């Protein structure tokens, strides 16, 4: 293998900010923040907004969008005078 061409492959904690869910896995992602894991060691942490713990497809919870407000706003803006 050639030296200095491969990314740093290490343990990284992914932190889902919407559901406070954390999981430890291997990754090459670069981050400056660290967090203490359950084993007492410090690991780099990468914050994400959606994971399998918070995504509607995996949780079965549907998200309700405010489409009525959007339609009314559109009709009001483009109504014939």
Coordinates of C-alpha atoms in Angstrom, one line a residue:
X1 CA 0.0 0.0 0.0
X2 CA 1.2 3.5 -0.7
X3 CA 1.8 5.7 2.3
X4 CA 0.0 9.0 3.0
X5 CA -2.9 8.5 0.5
X6 CA -5.5 6.8 2.7
X7 CA -7.8 8.7 5.0
X8 CA -7.7 8.2 8.8
X9 CA -10.1 5.3 9.5
X10 CA -11.1 5.4 13.2
X11 CA -13.9 5.1 15.7
X12 CA -16.3 8.1 15.6
X13 CA -19.5 8.8 17.6
X14 CA -22.4 10.0 15.5
X15 CA -24.8 12.1 17.5
X16 CA -28.4 12.6 16.4
X17 CA -29.3 16.1 17.7
X18 CA -33.1 15.7 17.1
X19 CA -33.5 12.5 19.2
X20 CA -30.4 12.6 21.5
X21 CA -29.3 9.2 20.0
X22 CA -25.6 8.4 19.8
X23 CA -23.9 5.4 18.2
X24 CA -20.2 4.5 17.8
X25 CA -18.9 3.3 14.4
X26 CA -15.8 3.4 12.2
X27 CA -15.5 6.3 9.8
X28 CA -13.1 8.5 7.9
X29 CA -15.0 11.7 8.6
X30 CA -13.0 14.6 9.9
X31 CA -14.2 16.5 13.0
X32 CA -12.8 18.8 15.7
X33 CA -15.2 18.0 18.5
X34 CA -14.8 15.1 20.9
X35 CA -17.1 13.3 23.4
X36 CA -16.7 10.9 26.2
X37 CA -18.3 7.5 25.3
X38 CA -19.8 4.9 27.7
X39 CA -16.4 3.1 28.0
X40 CA -14.8 6.3 29.4
X41 CA -12.7 7.0 26.3
X42 CA -12.8 10.2 24.2
X43 CA -13.9 9.8 20.6
X44 CA -14.4 12.3 17.8
X45 CA -18.1 13.3 17.5
X46 CA -20.1 14.2 14.3
X47 CA -23.5 15.8 14.8
X48 CA -26.3 14.8 12.5
X49 CA -30.0 15.8 12.3
X50 CA -31.6 12.6 11.1
X51 CA -30.7 8.9 11.9
X52 CA -32.6 5.7 11.9
X53 CA -33.8 6.6 15.4
X54 CA -35.5 9.8 14.3
X55 CA -36.4 9.3 10.6
X56 CA -40.1 8.9 9.9
X57 CA -39.6 5.9 7.7
X58 CA -37.9 3.8 10.4
X59 CA -39.9 5.1 13.4
X60 CA -43.4 4.9 11.7
X61 CA -44.3 8.4 12.8
X62 CA -45.5 10.6 10.0
X63 CA -44.6 14.3 9.8
X64 CA -47.5 16.7 9.2
X65 CA -46.6 19.5 6.9
X66 CA -48.5 22.8 6.9
X67 CA -49.6 22.6 3.3
X68 CA -52.9 24.4 3.9
X69 CA -51.0 27.6 4.9
X70 CA -48.8 27.3 1.9
X71 CA -51.7 26.9 -0.5
X72 CA -53.6 29.9 1.0
X73 CA -50.4 32.0 0.8
X74 CA -50.0 31.0 -2.9
X75 CA -53.6 31.8 -3.7
X76 CA -53.5 35.1 -1.9
X77 CA -50.3 36.1 -3.8
X78 CA -51.4 35.1 -7.3
X79 CA -55.2 35.7 -7.0
X80 CA -56.7 37.6 -10.0
X81 CA -57.6 41.1 -9.2

